């Protein structure tokens, strides 16, 4: 690859570019999007997000599209894996929306996208109508590519070497120059500048700008012609592989659209047409450009129009349904461990698995052998596995040590500085001090049907989606009754306490299928910013606090199929419910301005049974919390 010139370096000297590759036609778009997308971001050390938006009719629920989203997600990933050249800079995403462009602009905002790239297979006049409509005032730069007739061979997309760049005084001229330069550099090609001066037109206004563009080494030819603009461009295009043009604009004086040239050139040329449009609020790159290129719209008028076009704040129901469709994953999506390893290596992250345990000698050995063997010895997806023991009185610690796993007693971690508390949440909080990974996975050690999916299923969403900070597992939970398993009989506290409370007081979290599941993963940078409740309320507290600190799209859930474990008796479940209610009510102040924790009576009267009667037993159940690590 040729080195960047000083001018190219200045154009690219920004944060790494983020390019959304919009899939409108899955059968034909993938190759050109990947080829052109990589060409545009490679020079800027950027990232491509290969994105498909599923539009859902008003009479259908967004949440019901979770299966369709998963299918398309898997299809895009499979397409990506089949490409002959590496695409380490490309991620995939599938979104749902009532309208295509609503889904696109929401993704642009969520992912901090700089540019949208799309391939247009329809009639050229419809492309111009698109720029007059949905793309009239885009929140980011837009690049639309109309394939030429010579693009019938998919491999031809790797051979855009001769690029024609007509020079026009428009708000999109500098963006057109940047795109042309990056395409030419990626394909070791060259640019021909074409300035067509109509009869009687003064060319002085363009001369200074035209001269500045000659600094790029990729410009090997410059033509100034006098004549009819469209005919000249079409004639010159026959000697080139692609033509780069600015999109139609609207003048301040007449409020009318210009750009009939796009329509005419699109109809006449058979070459690939690249049409660029700069975002509405884009500031001039330098004073010289500001003096030469006229403003697209008055800033106040643009802001007013954008505000008028902005959709109203979505309802909670729509937010939850959309989240459920887009952020519900399946562990099978991440079963290709080699692909998971490549994702990990591309991001340069380390991953730790922390196993909280208390008297789990019957299951802990099988848990460690299964996950360590598959995810550390066979495929080095995990960098460390650590047991966080809560003072077990059986052989839990000895079994883990015999299997080569470091063991820490949570009561001894940070004991001098923080003291010691009992509870699973305390063990999780202190595990942050012990493990070193950028991503931390926790799974329970009482799982009888352990499988590596309990780890990679919750890890996958974080490796696949950078916006995800925290991922929880869900599953079917059979209930053990004697020697029999009752299908879907487990999860009693979830269904009778946690989910009803969240629906009522934190409805955005109502899409979580199992908010209390013991299998989850999170990014250290997020987990260290939130407090941890020390007991059974830890899962509920993490969900609420991470949601409030980030947003709903920072949370994901993954189907782990089925989980078989030791079920708690009803009196223990009652205590769990009591502490979970404390957690939810304690968070009402931030949400609703209601302070409840100073009104708690942290004593729970449990019912005891004895021959001939009943008695009350008062238990002190205070759900304390540790500050952010």
Coordinates of C-alpha atoms in Angstrom, one line a residue:
X1 CA 0.0 0.0 0.0
X2 CA 1.4 3.4 -1.0
X3 CA 2.2 5.9 1.8
X4 CA -0.2 8.7 2.5
X5 CA 0.7 12.2 1.3
X6 CA 0.6 15.1 3.6
X7 CA -2.7 16.2 2.3
X8 CA -4.2 12.7 2.6
X9 CA -2.8 12.5 6.1
X10 CA -4.5 15.8 7.0
X11 CA -7.8 14.5 5.6
X12 CA -7.5 11.2 7.5
X13 CA -6.1 12.8 10.8
X14 CA -9.2 12.2 12.8
X15 CA -10.4 9.5 15.2
X16 CA -10.7 6.1 13.5
X17 CA -13.6 6.2 11.0
X18 CA -16.8 4.2 11.7
X19 CA -18.6 3.2 8.5
X20 CA -22.0 1.7 8.4
X21 CA -22.4 -0.7 5.4
X22 CA -26.1 -0.7 4.7
X23 CA -27.4 -4.0 3.2
X24 CA -30.4 -3.3 1.1
X25 CA -30.1 -6.4 -1.2
X26 CA -28.4 -9.3 0.7
X27 CA -27.9 -11.3 -2.5
X28 CA -25.9 -8.6 -4.3
X29 CA -24.7 -6.0 -1.8
X30 CA -22.2 -7.9 0.4
X31 CA -19.2 -8.0 -2.0
X32 CA -19.3 -4.4 -3.1
X33 CA -20.0 -3.2 0.5
X34 CA -17.1 -5.1 2.0
X35 CA -14.7 -4.2 -0.8
X36 CA -15.5 -0.5 -0.9
X37 CA -15.9 -0.3 2.8
X38 CA -12.5 -1.8 3.5
X39 CA -11.0 0.6 1.0
X40 CA -12.5 3.6 2.8
X41 CA -11.6 2.7 6.4
X42 CA -8.2 1.0 5.8
X43 CA -6.5 4.3 5.4
X44 CA -8.1 5.7 8.6
X45 CA -7.6 2.6 10.8
X46 CA -11.4 2.4 11.0
X47 CA -14.2 -0.1 11.5
X48 CA -17.1 -1.2 9.3
X49 CA -20.5 -2.2 10.6
X50 CA -22.3 -4.5 8.1
X51 CA -25.9 -3.7 8.9
X52 CA -29.3 -4.9 7.8
X53 CA -32.5 -3.3 9.0
X54 CA -35.6 -5.5 9.1
X55 CA -38.7 -3.3 8.7
X56 CA -41.7 -4.4 10.7
X57 CA -45.3 -3.5 9.8
X58 CA -47.3 -1.6 12.4
X59 CA -49.6 -4.5 13.2
X60 CA -46.6 -6.8 14.1
X61 CA -44.6 -6.7 17.3
X62 CA -40.9 -5.8 17.1
X63 CA -40.2 -8.3 19.9
X64 CA -41.6 -11.1 17.7
X65 CA -38.7 -10.5 15.2
X66 CA -36.1 -12.0 17.6
X67 CA -35.9 -15.2 15.6
X68 CA -35.7 -13.4 12.2
X69 CA -33.0 -11.1 13.6
X70 CA -31.0 -14.1 14.8
X71 CA -31.4 -15.8 11.4
X72 CA -30.1 -12.7 9.5
X73 CA -27.3 -12.2 12.0
X74 CA -26.1 -15.7 11.4
X75 CA -26.5 -15.3 7.6
X76 CA -24.4 -12.1 7.6
X77 CA -21.7 -13.7 9.8
X78 CA -21.6 -16.7 7.4
X79 CA -21.3 -14.4 4.4
X80 CA -18.4 -12.6 6.1
X81 CA -16.6 -15.8 6.9
X82 CA -16.8 -17.0 3.3
X83 CA -15.1 -13.9 1.8
X84 CA -11.6 -14.7 0.4
X85 CA -9.8 -11.7 2.0
X86 CA -9.7 -10.9 5.7
X87 CA -12.3 -8.6 7.1
X88 CA -11.0 -8.1 10.6
X89 CA -12.3 -4.5 10.5
X90 CA -15.9 -5.6 9.9
X91 CA -18.6 -6.3 12.4
X92 CA -22.2 -7.3 11.7
X93 CA -25.5 -6.0 13.1
X94 CA -29.2 -6.6 12.4
X95 CA -31.7 -4.0 13.6
X96 CA -35.5 -3.8 13.6
X97 CA -37.6 -0.7 12.9
X98 CA -40.9 0.4 11.5
X99 CA -39.1 2.4 8.8
X100 CA -35.8 1.6 7.1
X101 CA -34.2 5.0 7.7
X102 CA -35.5 5.3 11.2
X103 CA -33.5 2.1 11.9
X104 CA -30.5 3.4 10.1
X105 CA -30.3 6.8 11.9
X106 CA -30.9 5.1 15.3
X107 CA -27.9 2.8 14.6
X108 CA -25.9 5.8 13.4
X109 CA -26.5 7.5 16.8
X110 CA -25.9 4.4 18.9
X111 CA -22.7 3.4 17.2
X112 CA -21.3 6.9 16.6
X113 CA -21.2 6.3 12.8
X114 CA -19.3 8.7 10.6
X115 CA -20.5 7.6 7.2
X116 CA -23.1 5.4 5.6
X117 CA -22.3 3.4 2.5
X118 CA -25.0 1.8 0.4
X119 CA -25.3 0.2 -3.0
X120 CA -28.2 1.4 -5.2
X121 CA -29.5 -1.1 -7.8
X122 CA -32.7 0.8 -8.7
X123 CA -33.3 3.5 -11.3
X124 CA -31.0 6.6 -11.1
X125 CA -34.1 8.9 -10.8
X126 CA -35.0 7.1 -7.6
X127 CA -31.5 7.7 -6.3
X128 CA -32.0 11.4 -6.7
X129 CA -35.4 11.2 -5.1
X130 CA -33.8 9.5 -2.1
X131 CA -31.3 12.4 -1.7
X132 CA -34.3 14.7 -1.8
X133 CA -36.2 12.7 0.8
X134 CA -34.7 10.5 3.5
X135 CA -31.1 11.7 2.8
X136 CA -32.0 15.4 2.5
X137 CA -30.4 16.2 5.9
X138 CA -28.4 13.2 7.0
X139 CA -26.8 13.1 10.5
X140 CA -23.6 11.6 9.0
X141 CA -21.9 11.5 5.6
X142 CA -23.6 9.3 3.0
X143 CA -21.9 7.5 0.1
X144 CA -24.3 5.9 -2.4
X145 CA -22.8 3.6 -5.1
X146 CA -24.7 2.8 -8.3
X147 CA -22.9 -0.2 -9.9
X148 CA -21.9 0.2 -13.5
X149 CA -22.5 -2.4 -16.1
X150 CA -18.9 -3.5 -15.9
X151 CA -19.5 -4.6 -12.3
X152 CA -21.2 -7.9 -13.3
X153 CA -18.2 -9.8 -12.1
X154 CA -18.0 -9.7 -8.3
X155 CA -14.2 -9.7 -8.5
X156 CA -14.4 -6.5 -10.5
X157 CA -15.1 -4.5 -7.3
X158 CA -11.4 -5.0 -6.4
X159 CA -10.3 -3.1 -9.6
X160 CA -11.6 0.5 -9.4
X161 CA -8.3 2.0 -10.6
X162 CA -9.4 4.9 -12.9
X163 CA -11.5 7.4 -11.1
X164 CA -13.1 10.5 -12.7
X165 CA -13.7 13.4 -10.3
X166 CA -15.6 16.3 -11.8
X167 CA -14.7 19.5 -9.9
X168 CA -17.8 21.5 -8.8
X169 CA -18.2 24.3 -6.2
X170 CA -20.5 22.5 -3.9
X171 CA -20.7 21.7 -0.2
X172 CA -19.7 18.1 -1.0
X173 CA -16.6 18.8 -3.0
X174 CA -14.1 18.1 -0.2
X175 CA -15.9 14.9 0.8
X176 CA -15.9 13.8 -2.8
X177 CA -12.2 14.4 -3.0
X178 CA -11.5 12.4 0.2
X179 CA -13.6 9.4 -1.0
X180 CA -11.9 9.4 -4.4
X181 CA -8.5 9.6 -2.8
X182 CA -9.1 6.7 -0.5
X183 CA -10.6 4.5 -3.3
X184 CA -7.7 5.3 -5.6
X185 CA -5.1 4.6 -2.9
X186 CA -6.7 1.3 -1.9
X187 CA -6.7 0.0 -5.5
X188 CA -3.3 1.6 -6.5
X189 CA -5.2 3.7 -9.0
X190 CA -5.3 7.3 -10.1
X191 CA -7.8 10.3 -10.2
X192 CA -8.6 12.4 -13.2
X193 CA -9.8 15.9 -12.2
X194 CA -12.4 17.2 -14.7
X195 CA -13.4 20.9 -14.6
X196 CA -16.1 21.7 -17.2
X197 CA -16.5 25.4 -17.7
X198 CA -19.8 26.3 -19.5
X199 CA -19.7 28.9 -22.2
X200 CA -19.6 32.3 -20.5
X201 CA -18.8 31.0 -17.0
X202 CA -16.0 32.7 -15.0
X203 CA -13.6 30.0 -13.9
X204 CA -11.8 32.2 -11.4
X205 CA -14.0 31.1 -8.5
X206 CA -12.8 27.5 -8.9
X207 CA -9.1 28.1 -9.7
X208 CA -7.7 28.3 -6.2
X209 CA -9.7 25.3 -5.0
X210 CA -8.8 23.4 -8.2
X211 CA -5.1 24.1 -7.6
X212 CA -5.2 22.9 -4.0
X213 CA -6.6 19.6 -5.0
X214 CA -3.5 18.9 -7.2
X215 CA -1.4 18.2 -4.1
X216 CA -2.7 14.6 -3.9
X217 CA -0.2 12.2 -5.6
X218 CA -3.1 10.0 -6.8
X219 CA -4.1 12.8 -9.2
X220 CA -2.3 12.0 -12.4
X221 CA -4.4 13.9 -14.9
X222 CA -6.3 17.2 -14.9
X223 CA -8.7 18.3 -17.6
X224 CA -10.4 21.7 -18.1
X225 CA -13.0 21.7 -20.9
X226 CA -15.4 24.2 -22.2
X227 CA -18.8 22.9 -23.2
X228 CA -21.9 21.1 -21.9
X229 CA -21.3 19.6 -18.5
X230 CA -23.2 16.3 -18.7
X231 CA -22.0 15.4 -22.1
X232 CA -18.4 16.1 -21.2
X233 CA -18.6 14.0 -18.0
X234 CA -20.3 11.1 -19.7
X235 CA -17.7 11.2 -22.5
X236 CA -14.8 11.2 -20.1
X237 CA -16.4 8.4 -18.0
X238 CA -15.9 5.9 -20.8
X239 CA -12.2 6.0 -20.1
X240 CA -12.7 5.4 -16.3
X241 CA -14.0 2.8 -13.9
X242 CA -15.9 5.1 -11.6
X243 CA -17.3 8.7 -11.4
X244 CA -17.4 10.5 -8.0
X245 CA -20.1 13.2 -7.7
X246 CA -21.5 15.4 -5.0
X247 CA -25.2 14.9 -4.2
X248 CA -28.0 17.4 -5.1
X249 CA -28.1 20.5 -2.9
X250 CA -30.6 23.1 -2.0
X251 CA -29.8 26.7 -2.5
X252 CA -30.6 29.3 0.2
X253 CA -31.9 31.9 -2.2
X254 CA -34.4 29.8 -4.1
X255 CA -35.1 26.9 -1.7
X256 CA -34.9 24.7 -4.7
X257 CA -32.9 21.6 -5.3
X258 CA -30.0 21.7 -7.8
X259 CA -28.3 18.5 -9.0
X260 CA -30.1 17.7 -12.2
X261 CA -26.6 16.7 -13.3
X262 CA -26.8 13.6 -11.2
X263 CA -30.0 12.5 -12.9
X264 CA -28.6 13.1 -16.3
X265 CA -25.2 11.6 -15.7
X266 CA -26.8 8.6 -14.0
X267 CA -29.0 7.9 -17.0
X268 CA -26.3 8.3 -19.6
X269 CA -23.1 6.7 -18.1
X270 CA -22.7 3.0 -17.8
X271 CA -19.8 3.3 -15.3
X272 CA -20.0 2.9 -11.6
X273 CA -21.3 6.1 -10.0
X274 CA -20.3 7.2 -6.5
X275 CA -22.5 9.9 -5.0
X276 CA -21.5 11.6 -1.8
X277 CA -23.3 13.9 0.6
X278 CA -21.8 15.6 3.6
X279 CA -23.7 15.6 6.9
X280 CA -25.9 18.6 7.7
X281 CA -23.8 20.0 10.5
X282 CA -20.4 19.4 8.9
X283 CA -18.1 22.3 9.5
X284 CA -15.7 23.5 6.8
X285 CA -12.3 21.8 7.0
X286 CA -10.4 25.1 6.6
X287 CA -10.8 28.8 5.9
X288 CA -10.0 28.3 2.3
X289 CA -12.8 25.9 1.8
X290 CA -15.2 28.1 3.7
X291 CA -14.4 31.0 1.4
X292 CA -14.9 29.0 -1.8
X293 CA -17.7 26.5 -1.1
X294 CA -21.1 28.1 -0.3
X295 CA -23.0 26.9 2.7
X296 CA -25.6 24.2 2.1
X297 CA -28.3 25.6 4.4
X298 CA -28.5 28.3 7.0
X299 CA -27.6 26.6 10.3
X300 CA -30.7 27.7 12.2
X301 CA -33.0 26.6 9.4
X302 CA -31.2 23.2 9.3
X303 CA -31.6 22.8 13.1
X304 CA -35.3 23.7 12.9
X305 CA -35.9 21.3 10.1
X306 CA -34.0 18.5 11.8
X307 CA -36.0 19.0 15.0
X308 CA -39.3 18.9 13.0
X309 CA -38.2 15.7 11.3
X310 CA -36.9 14.1 14.5
X311 CA -39.3 11.3 15.7
X312 CA -41.0 11.7 19.0
X313 CA -39.6 9.9 22.0
X314 CA -40.5 6.3 21.7
X315 CA -42.7 4.6 24.2
X316 CA -41.3 2.2 26.7
X317 CA -43.1 -0.7 25.0
X318 CA -41.4 0.1 21.7
X319 CA -38.0 0.5 23.3
X320 CA -38.3 -2.9 25.1
X321 CA -39.7 -4.7 22.0
X322 CA -36.9 -3.3 19.8
X323 CA -34.3 -4.2 22.4
X324 CA -35.7 -7.8 22.8
X325 CA -35.5 -8.4 19.0
X326 CA -32.0 -6.9 18.6
X327 CA -30.3 -7.9 21.9
X328 CA -31.5 -11.4 22.4
X329 CA -28.9 -13.9 21.2
X330 CA -28.5 -17.7 21.2
X331 CA -25.5 -19.5 22.4
X332 CA -25.4 -21.4 19.1
X333 CA -24.3 -18.2 17.4
X334 CA -21.0 -18.4 19.3
X335 CA -20.3 -22.1 19.1
X336 CA -17.5 -21.6 16.5
X337 CA -14.8 -21.1 19.1
X338 CA -12.1 -20.4 16.5
X339 CA -14.2 -17.4 15.3
X340 CA -14.7 -16.3 18.9
X341 CA -10.9 -16.4 19.4
X342 CA -10.4 -14.3 16.3
X343 CA -12.9 -11.7 17.6
X344 CA -11.0 -11.6 20.9
X345 CA -7.6 -11.2 19.3
X346 CA -8.9 -8.5 16.9
X347 CA -10.1 -6.5 20.0
X348 CA -6.9 -7.2 22.0
X349 CA -8.8 -8.0 25.2
X350 CA -8.2 -10.5 27.9
X351 CA -10.9 -12.7 29.5
X352 CA -11.3 -14.1 33.0
X353 CA -13.7 -16.7 34.3
X354 CA -14.5 -16.3 38.0
X355 CA -16.3 -19.2 39.6
X356 CA -18.1 -18.3 42.9
X357 CA -18.6 -21.4 45.1
X358 CA -19.8 -22.5 48.5
X359 CA -19.8 -26.2 49.3
X360 CA -20.1 -27.5 45.7
X361 CA -17.8 -30.6 45.8
X362 CA -20.4 -32.6 43.9
X363 CA -20.3 -30.4 40.8
X364 CA -17.3 -28.1 40.9
X365 CA -14.9 -30.6 39.4
X366 CA -17.0 -31.3 36.4
X367 CA -17.6 -27.6 35.8
X368 CA -13.9 -26.8 35.9
X369 CA -12.9 -29.7 33.7
X370 CA -15.5 -28.9 31.1
X371 CA -15.0 -25.2 30.7
X372 CA -11.2 -25.2 31.2
X373 CA -10.7 -28.0 28.8
X374 CA -12.7 -26.6 26.0
X375 CA -12.1 -22.8 26.5
X376 CA -8.6 -22.7 27.8
X377 CA -6.7 -25.9 26.9
X378 CA -8.2 -26.7 23.5
X379 CA -9.0 -23.1 22.4
X380 CA -7.3 -20.3 24.4
X381 CA -10.4 -18.2 24.7
X382 CA -10.1 -17.7 28.4
X383 CA -6.9 -16.3 29.9
X384 CA -7.6 -17.4 33.4
X385 CA -10.0 -19.5 35.5
X386 CA -10.2 -18.6 39.2
X387 CA -12.3 -20.1 42.0
X388 CA -13.8 -17.6 44.5
X389 CA -14.7 -19.7 47.5
X390 CA -16.9 -18.5 50.3
X391 CA -15.3 -20.6 53.1
X392 CA -16.6 -24.0 52.0
X393 CA -16.5 -26.7 54.6
X394 CA -16.3 -29.6 52.1
X395 CA -13.7 -30.4 49.5
X396 CA -14.6 -27.7 47.0
X397 CA -11.3 -25.8 47.3
X398 CA -9.2 -29.0 47.2
X399 CA -10.9 -30.2 44.0
X400 CA -10.2 -26.9 42.3
X401 CA -6.6 -26.8 43.3
X402 CA -6.1 -30.4 42.1
X403 CA -7.3 -29.3 38.7
X404 CA -4.8 -26.5 38.5
X405 CA -7.2 -23.6 39.3
X406 CA -6.1 -20.8 41.6
X407 CA -8.4 -20.5 44.7
X408 CA -9.2 -17.4 46.7
X409 CA -11.4 -17.3 49.8
X410 CA -13.5 -14.2 49.4
X411 CA -13.5 -13.3 53.1
X412 CA -9.7 -13.0 52.9
X413 CA -9.6 -10.7 49.9
X414 CA -9.0 -7.0 50.9
X415 CA -9.8 -8.1 54.4
X416 CA -7.6 -5.4 56.1
X417 CA -9.0 -2.6 53.9
X418 CA -12.7 -3.6 53.5
X419 CA -13.4 -6.2 56.2
X420 CA -15.4 -9.3 55.4
X421 CA -19.0 -9.9 54.6
X422 CA -21.1 -13.0 53.8
X423 CA -22.9 -13.3 50.5
X424 CA -22.5 -14.2 46.8
X425 CA -22.5 -10.5 45.8
X426 CA -19.5 -9.9 48.2
X427 CA -17.7 -12.7 46.4
X428 CA -18.4 -11.3 43.0
X429 CA -17.3 -7.8 44.0
X430 CA -14.0 -9.0 45.5
X431 CA -13.4 -11.1 42.5
X432 CA -12.9 -7.9 40.5
X433 CA -9.8 -7.3 42.6
X434 CA -8.4 -10.8 42.0
X435 CA -8.9 -11.5 38.3
X436 CA -7.1 -9.4 35.6
X437 CA -9.3 -9.7 32.5
X438 CA -10.8 -6.9 30.5
X439 CA -13.9 -9.0 30.3
X440 CA -15.1 -11.0 33.3
X441 CA -17.4 -14.0 33.1
X442 CA -19.2 -15.5 36.1
X443 CA -21.0 -18.8 36.1
X444 CA -22.4 -20.8 39.1
X445 CA -20.6 -23.9 40.1
X446 CA -23.7 -26.0 41.0
X447 CA -24.6 -26.7 37.3
X448 CA -25.2 -30.4 36.8
X449 CA -25.5 -30.3 33.0
X450 CA -22.5 -28.1 32.5
X451 CA -21.5 -27.3 28.9
X452 CA -19.0 -24.7 27.5
X453 CA -22.0 -22.7 26.1
X454 CA -22.7 -21.4 29.7
X455 CA -19.5 -19.4 29.2
X456 CA -19.2 -18.6 25.5
X457 CA -23.0 -18.0 25.3
X458 CA -22.7 -14.9 27.6
X459 CA -19.3 -13.9 26.3
X460 CA -20.3 -13.8 22.7
X461 CA -22.5 -10.7 22.7
X462 CA -19.6 -8.7 24.2
X463 CA -17.2 -9.8 21.6
X464 CA -19.7 -9.3 18.8
X465 CA -21.2 -6.0 19.8
X466 CA -18.9 -3.3 21.3
X467 CA -21.9 -1.4 22.6
X468 CA -22.8 -4.3 24.9
X469 CA -21.4 -3.8 28.4
X470 CA -23.1 -6.7 30.2
X471 CA -24.7 -9.9 29.0
X472 CA -26.9 -12.3 30.9
X473 CA -27.9 -15.9 30.2
X474 CA -31.4 -17.4 30.3
X475 CA -32.6 -20.9 30.0
X476 CA -35.3 -23.4 30.8
X477 CA -35.1 -24.4 34.4
X478 CA -36.6 -27.8 35.3
X479 CA -37.6 -28.3 39.0
X480 CA -36.3 -31.3 40.8
X481 CA -39.1 -33.1 42.7
X482 CA -37.7 -36.3 44.2
X483 CA -36.4 -38.4 41.3
X484 CA -38.4 -36.4 38.7
X485 CA -37.7 -33.2 36.8
X486 CA -40.7 -30.9 36.3
X487 CA -40.2 -29.1 33.0
X488 CA -40.0 -25.3 33.4
X489 CA -40.8 -25.5 37.1
X490 CA -37.8 -23.5 38.3
X491 CA -37.3 -19.8 38.5
X492 CA -39.9 -19.2 41.1
X493 CA -38.3 -16.0 42.6
X494 CA -37.8 -14.7 39.1
X495 CA -41.4 -15.0 38.1
X496 CA -43.1 -14.2 41.4
X497 CA -40.8 -11.3 42.6
X498 CA -38.1 -10.0 40.3
X499 CA -39.9 -9.7 37.0
X500 CA -43.1 -8.3 38.4
X501 CA -41.2 -5.7 40.3
X502 CA -39.1 -4.7 37.3
X503 CA -42.2 -4.5 35.1
X504 CA -43.8 -2.2 37.6
X505 CA -40.9 0.1 38.6
X506 CA -38.2 -0.4 35.9
X507 CA -40.3 -1.4 32.8
X508 CA -37.3 -0.9 30.4
X509 CA -35.9 -4.1 32.0
X510 CA -39.0 -6.1 31.5
X511 CA -37.6 -7.8 28.5
X512 CA -35.0 -9.7 30.5
X513 CA -36.2 -13.3 30.6
X514 CA -34.2 -14.3 33.6
X515 CA -32.8 -11.2 35.5
X516 CA -31.6 -13.4 38.3
X517 CA -29.6 -16.0 36.3
X518 CA -26.2 -16.8 37.7
X519 CA -24.4 -16.8 34.3
X520 CA -23.3 -13.4 33.0
X521 CA -20.3 -11.4 31.7
X522 CA -19.3 -7.8 31.7
X523 CA -16.6 -5.4 30.7
X524 CA -14.4 -4.5 33.6
X525 CA -14.6 -0.7 32.7
X526 CA -18.3 -0.9 33.3
X527 CA -18.4 -3.3 36.3
X528 CA -15.9 -1.2 38.2
X529 CA -18.2 1.8 37.9
X530 CA -21.2 0.4 39.8
X531 CA -21.8 -0.8 43.3
X532 CA -22.4 -4.5 44.2
X533 CA -25.0 -5.6 46.7
X534 CA -23.4 -8.3 48.9
X535 CA -26.2 -10.9 48.9
X536 CA -28.9 -12.4 46.6
X537 CA -29.7 -8.9 45.3
X538 CA -26.5 -8.6 43.4
X539 CA -27.9 -9.6 40.0
X540 CA -30.9 -7.2 40.3
X541 CA -28.7 -4.3 41.5
X542 CA -26.2 -4.8 38.6
X543 CA -29.0 -4.8 36.0
X544 CA -30.6 -1.6 37.4
X545 CA -27.3 0.3 37.9
X546 CA -25.8 -0.6 34.6
X547 CA -29.0 0.3 32.8
X548 CA -29.1 3.7 34.6
X549 CA -25.4 4.4 34.0
X550 CA -25.3 3.4 30.3
X551 CA -28.6 2.5 28.6
X552 CA -30.7 -0.5 27.7
X553 CA -28.7 -1.3 24.6
X554 CA -25.6 -1.8 26.8
X555 CA -27.3 -5.0 28.1
X556 CA -27.9 -8.2 26.2
X557 CA -29.2 -11.7 26.9
X558 CA -28.3 -15.1 25.5
X559 CA -30.2 -18.4 25.4
X560 CA -28.2 -21.1 27.1
X561 CA -30.9 -23.8 26.5
X562 CA -31.4 -25.6 29.8
X563 CA -29.9 -25.5 33.2
X564 CA -30.2 -28.2 35.8
X565 CA -29.0 -27.5 39.4
X566 CA -29.9 -27.8 43.0
X567 CA -33.2 -26.1 43.7
X568 CA -33.7 -24.1 46.9
X569 CA -36.6 -24.9 49.3
X570 CA -39.4 -22.4 49.6
X571 CA -38.2 -20.8 52.9
X572 CA -34.9 -19.9 51.3
X573 CA -36.6 -18.5 48.3
X574 CA -38.7 -16.3 50.5
X575 CA -35.5 -14.8 52.0
X576 CA -34.2 -14.2 48.5
X577 CA -37.3 -12.4 47.5
X578 CA -37.1 -10.2 50.6
X579 CA -33.6 -9.0 49.7
X580 CA -34.4 -8.5 46.1
X581 CA -37.3 -6.3 47.0
X582 CA -35.0 -4.2 49.1
X583 CA -32.7 -3.7 46.2
X584 CA -35.4 -2.6 43.8
X585 CA -37.0 -0.2 46.3
X586 CA -33.6 1.3 47.2
X587 CA -33.2 2.4 43.6
X588 CA -36.5 4.3 43.4
X589 CA -34.9 7.5 44.6
X590 CA -32.7 7.9 41.5
X591 CA -35.6 6.9 39.2
X592 CA -38.7 8.5 40.9
X593 CA -37.3 10.7 43.6
X594 CA -38.7 8.4 46.3
X595 CA -36.4 7.4 49.1
X596 CA -37.3 4.1 50.6
X597 CA -34.2 2.5 52.2
X598 CA -34.5 4.7 55.4
X599 CA -38.1 3.3 55.8
X600 CA -37.1 -0.3 55.6
X601 CA -37.7 -2.7 58.6
X602 CA -34.9 -5.1 57.8
X603 CA -36.4 -7.8 59.9
X604 CA -38.3 -10.6 58.2
X605 CA -40.6 -12.8 60.2
X606 CA -40.4 -16.4 58.9
X607 CA -42.9 -19.0 59.8
X608 CA -41.7 -22.0 61.8
X609 CA -43.5 -25.3 62.1
X610 CA -43.6 -27.6 65.1
X611 CA -45.8 -30.4 66.3
X612 CA -49.1 -28.8 67.4
X613 CA -48.6 -25.3 66.1
X614 CA -46.6 -22.6 64.4
X615 CA -44.1 -20.0 65.6
X616 CA -42.5 -16.8 64.3
X617 CA -38.7 -16.5 63.8
X618 CA -37.4 -13.0 63.2
X619 CA -34.4 -12.8 60.8
X620 CA -32.3 -9.7 60.2
X621 CA -31.9 -9.5 56.4
X622 CA -30.1 -6.3 55.4
X623 CA -28.9 -6.2 51.8
X624 CA -25.8 -4.0 52.1
X625 CA -23.9 -2.7 49.1
X626 CA -20.3 -2.3 48.3
X627 CA -19.1 0.9 46.5
X628 CA -17.8 0.7 43.0
X629 CA -14.5 -1.2 42.9

